[in-house]
CSV table of C-alpha atoms in Angstrom, one decimal:
chain,number,residue,atom,x,y,z
A,26,MET,CA,61.1,-13.7,17.8
A,27,GLU,CA,57.3,-14.2,18.1
A,28,GLU,CA,54.8,-11.6,17.0
A,29,PHE,CA,54.0,-10.7,20.6
A,30,GLU,CA,57.7,-9.9,21.4
A,31,LYS,CA,58.0,-7.9,18.1
A,32,VAL,CA,54.9,-5.9,19.0
A,33,GLU,CA,56.3,-5.2,22.5
A,34,GLU,CA,59.6,-4.2,21.0
A,35,LEU,CA,57.9,-1.8,18.6
A,36,VAL,CA,55.8,-0.3,21.3
A,37,ARG,CA,59.0,0.3,23.4
A,38,ALA,CA,60.9,1.8,20.5
A,39,THR,CA,58.2,4.1,19.1
A,40,GLY,CA,55.8,4.8,22.0
A,41,VAL,CA,52.7,3.9,19.8
A,42,SER,CA,49.8,1.9,21.2
A,43,TYR,CA,49.9,-1.8,21.3
A,44,GLU,CA,47.1,-2.0,18.7
A,45,ASP,CA,49.0,0.3,16.3
A,46,ALA,CA,52.2,-1.8,16.8
A,47,LYS,CA,50.4,-5.1,16.2
A,48,ASN,CA,48.8,-3.8,13.0
A,49,ALA,CA,52.1,-2.4,11.8
A,50,ILE,CA,53.9,-5.8,12.5
A,51,ARG,CA,51.2,-7.7,10.7
A,52,ALA,CA,51.1,-5.2,7.7
A,53,CYS,CA,54.9,-5.6,7.4
A,54,GLU,CA,54.9,-9.4,7.8
A,55,GLY,CA,56.8,-9.3,11.0
A,56,ASN,CA,59.7,-7.0,10.0
A,57,ILE,CA,60.3,-4.5,12.8
A,58,VAL,CA,62.3,-2.0,10.7
A,59,ASP,CA,59.6,-1.9,8.0
A,60,ALA,CA,57.0,-1.6,10.8
A,61,VAL,CA,58.7,1.6,12.1
A,62,SER,CA,58.7,3.1,8.6
A,63,TYR,CA,55.1,2.1,8.2
A,64,LEU,CA,54.1,3.8,11.4
A,65,GLU,CA,56.1,6.9,10.3
A,66,LYS,CA,54.2,7.1,7.0
A,67,LEU,CA,50.9,6.8,8.9
A,68,GLY,CA,51.9,9.7,11.2
A,69,LYS,CA,51.8,7.5,14.3
A,70,PHE,CA,55.5,7.9,15.0
A,71,ASP,CA,57.9,10.8,14.5
A,72,PRO,CA,61.6,9.8,14.9
A,73,LYS,CA,62.6,13.5,15.2
A,74,ALA,CA,60.4,14.1,18.2
A,75,GLU,CA,62.4,15.0,21.3
A,76,LYS,CA,60.8,12.7,23.8
A,77,ARG,CA,59.8,9.3,22.7
A,78,THR,CA,58.7,7.1,25.6
A,79,ALA,CA,56.7,3.9,25.6
A,80,PRO,CA,53.4,4.1,27.5
A,81,ASN,CA,53.9,3.3,31.1
A,82,TYR,CA,51.4,0.5,31.5
A,83,GLU,CA,52.3,0.0,35.2
A,84,GLU,CA,51.4,3.6,36.0
A,85,LYS,CA,48.2,3.3,33.9
A,86,CYS,CA,47.2,0.2,35.8
A,87,ARG,CA,48.0,1.8,39.1
A,88,LYS,CA,45.8,4.8,38.2
A,89,ALA,CA,43.0,2.6,36.9
A,90,PHE,CA,43.1,0.6,40.2
A,91,ILE,CA,42.9,3.8,42.3
A,92,GLU,CA,40.0,5.0,40.2
A,93,ALA,CA,38.3,1.6,40.5
A,94,LYS,CA,38.7,1.7,44.3
A,95,LYS,CA,36.7,4.9,44.7
A,96,PRO,CA,33.3,3.4,43.9
A,97,ALA,CA,34.2,0.2,45.8
A,98,GLY,CA,35.2,2.3,48.8
A,99,LYS,CA,31.9,4.2,48.7
A,100,PHE,CA,30.1,0.8,48.5
A,101,VAL,CA,32.0,-0.5,51.6
A,102,ASP,CA,31.2,2.7,53.4
A,103,PHE,CA,27.5,2.3,52.6
A,104,LEU,CA,27.5,-1.2,53.9
A,105,THR,CA,29.3,-0.4,57.1
A,106,LYS,CA,28.0,3.1,58.0
A,107,ASN,CA,24.3,2.4,57.5
A,108,LYS,CA,22.3,0.2,59.9
A,109,LEU,CA,19.1,-1.9,59.7
A,110,ASP,CA,17.2,-1.3,62.9
A,111,ILE,CA,14.7,-3.9,64.1
A,112,LYS,CA,12.2,-2.6,66.7
A,113,LYS,CA,9.3,-4.2,68.6
A,114,GLY,CA,7.2,-1.4,69.9
A,115,ASP,CA,9.6,1.3,71.3
A,116,ASP,CA,12.4,-1.2,72.0
A,117,THR,CA,15.2,-1.8,69.6
A,118,VAL,CA,15.7,-5.5,69.3
A,119,ALA,CA,18.8,-5.3,67.0
A,120,SER,CA,20.8,-2.8,65.0
A,121,VAL,CA,22.7,-4.6,62.2
A,122,PRO,CA,25.1,-3.1,59.7
A,123,VAL,CA,23.5,-3.2,56.2
A,124,GLY,CA,26.5,-5.3,55.0
A,125,ALA,CA,25.7,-8.0,57.6
A,126,ALA,CA,22.0,-8.0,56.6
A,127,ALA,CA,22.9,-8.2,53.0
A,128,ALA,CA,25.3,-11.1,53.7
A,129,LEU,CA,22.6,-13.0,55.5
A,130,CYS,CA,20.3,-12.5,52.6
A,131,LEU,CA,22.9,-13.7,50.2
A,132,ILE,CA,23.7,-16.8,52.3
A,133,SER,CA,20.1,-17.8,52.9
A,134,ALA,CA,17.6,-15.5,51.3
A,135,PRO,CA,14.5,-17.7,51.7
A,136,VAL,CA,15.1,-18.3,55.5
A,137,THR,CA,16.2,-14.7,56.2
A,138,LEU,CA,13.4,-13.0,54.3
A,139,SER,CA,10.7,-15.4,55.6
A,140,ALA,CA,11.9,-14.8,59.2
A,141,ALA,CA,11.8,-11.0,58.6
A,142,PHE,CA,8.3,-11.3,57.2
A,143,VAL,CA,7.0,-13.4,60.1
A,144,SER,CA,8.6,-11.1,62.6
A,145,MET,CA,6.8,-8.2,60.9
A,146,MET,CA,3.5,-10.1,61.3
A,147,CYS,CA,4.4,-10.4,65.0
A,148,GLY,CA,4.8,-6.6,65.3
A,149,CYS,CA,8.4,-5.9,64.5
A,150,ASP,CA,9.3,-2.9,62.5
A,151,TYR,CA,12.4,-2.6,60.2
A,152,SER,CA,14.0,0.7,59.2
A,153,PHE,CA,17.3,1.9,57.8
A,154,LYS,CA,19.4,4.5,59.5
A,155,GLY,CA,22.7,6.0,58.6
A,156,GLU,CA,24.7,8.6,56.7
A,157,ASN,CA,23.0,8.0,53.3
A,158,ASN,CA,19.5,9.1,52.3
A,159,LEU,CA,17.6,5.8,52.9
A,160,ASP,CA,14.0,7.2,52.6
A,161,THR,CA,13.2,5.0,49.6
A,162,ALA,CA,14.4,1.9,51.4
A,163,ASN,CA,12.3,2.8,54.4
A,164,LYS,CA,9.2,3.4,52.3
A,165,VAL,CA,9.7,-0.1,50.9
A,166,MET,CA,10.1,-1.5,54.4
A,167,ASP,CA,6.9,0.3,55.4
A,168,LYS,CA,5.0,-1.3,52.4
A,169,VAL,CA,6.3,-4.7,53.4
A,170,GLY,CA,5.2,-4.2,57.0
A,171,GLU,CA,1.7,-3.1,55.8
A,172,THR,CA,1.6,-6.3,53.6
A,173,ALA,CA,2.6,-8.4,56.6
A,174,ASN,CA,-0.2,-6.9,58.6
A,175,VAL,CA,-2.7,-7.6,55.9
A,176,VAL,CA,-1.5,-11.2,55.7
A,177,LYS,CA,-1.7,-11.5,59.5
A,178,ASP,CA,-5.3,-10.2,59.5
A,179,LYS,CA,-6.3,-12.6,56.7
A,180,PHE,CA,-4.6,-15.5,58.5
A,181,SER,CA,-6.4,-14.5,61.8
A,182,GLU,CA,-9.8,-14.3,60.0
A,183,ALA,CA,-9.2,-17.7,58.3
A,184,ALA,CA,-8.1,-19.3,61.7
A,185,ALA,CA,-11.2,-17.9,63.4
A,186,LYS,CA,-13.5,-19.2,60.7
A,187,ILE,CA,-11.9,-22.7,60.9
A,188,LYS,CA,-12.2,-22.6,64.7
A,189,GLU,CA,-15.9,-21.7,64.5
A,190,GLU,CA,-16.6,-24.4,61.9
A,191,LEU,CA,-14.9,-27.0,64.2
A,192,GLU,CA,-16.8,-25.9,67.2
A,193,ASN,CA,-20.1,-26.1,65.2
A,194,LYS,CA,-19.1,-29.5,64.0
A,195,ASN,CA,-18.3,-30.7,67.5
A,196,GLU,CA,-21.7,-29.4,68.7
A,197,SER,CA,-23.6,-31.1,65.9
A,198,ASP,CA,-21.6,-34.3,66.5
A,199,ALA,CA,-22.4,-34.2,70.2
A,200,THR,CA,-26.1,-33.6,69.5
A,201,GLY,CA,-26.1,-36.4,66.9
A,202,ASN,CA,-24.4,-38.8,69.3
A,203,ALA,CA,-26.9,-38.0,72.0
A,204,GLU,CA,-29.8,-38.6,69.7
A,205,GLU,CA,-28.3,-41.9,68.6
A,206,GLU,CA,-27.8,-43.0,72.2
A,207,ILE,CA,-31.4,-42.1,73.1
A,208,SER,CA,-32.6,-44.0,70.1
A,209,ASP,CA,-30.5,-47.0,71.1
A,210,VAL,CA,-31.9,-46.9,74.6
A,211,ASN,CA,-35.5,-46.7,73.3
A,212,ASP,CA,-34.8,-49.7,71.0
A,213,ASN,CA,-33.6,-51.7,73.9
A,214,LEU,CA,-36.6,-51.0,76.0
């Protein structure tokens, strides 16, 4: 019998923890009978106790799974019961479950976030609505929207400046070309 099997047998026979059984088997060099006596001396096992049952690991696992599902269930509820609303002016363009928006970001964050930022520059507003308190998320979206407007304004200023410079250059090129043509005509006369 291997050590693992001996430990399991000792756990079933005495009801001690797996760790205590493993330590007892090792301390007694693999002898199960000596391991029972060893556990008795340590006060971990009482052969006279009325009810000696091994721990029910299946029941413990089931309870642990049920407990683990509670936060997971809350998370799934959060993802499905809350929405990300996209508005342009007073019109709602889209209302997407937060889970779908999160999935889009996970699949292609650069594209999704860039598209959202550009749409904010074009006047779209994003806000979260739902059962949970989403004020903090909405404040973040407001700040991102403000930043998008600042970027849009800077971009518009830069574009206007470039346009003005090009117009001035075209005017000076046109004036310079006209002067050259007059000079050429005078030279030919």
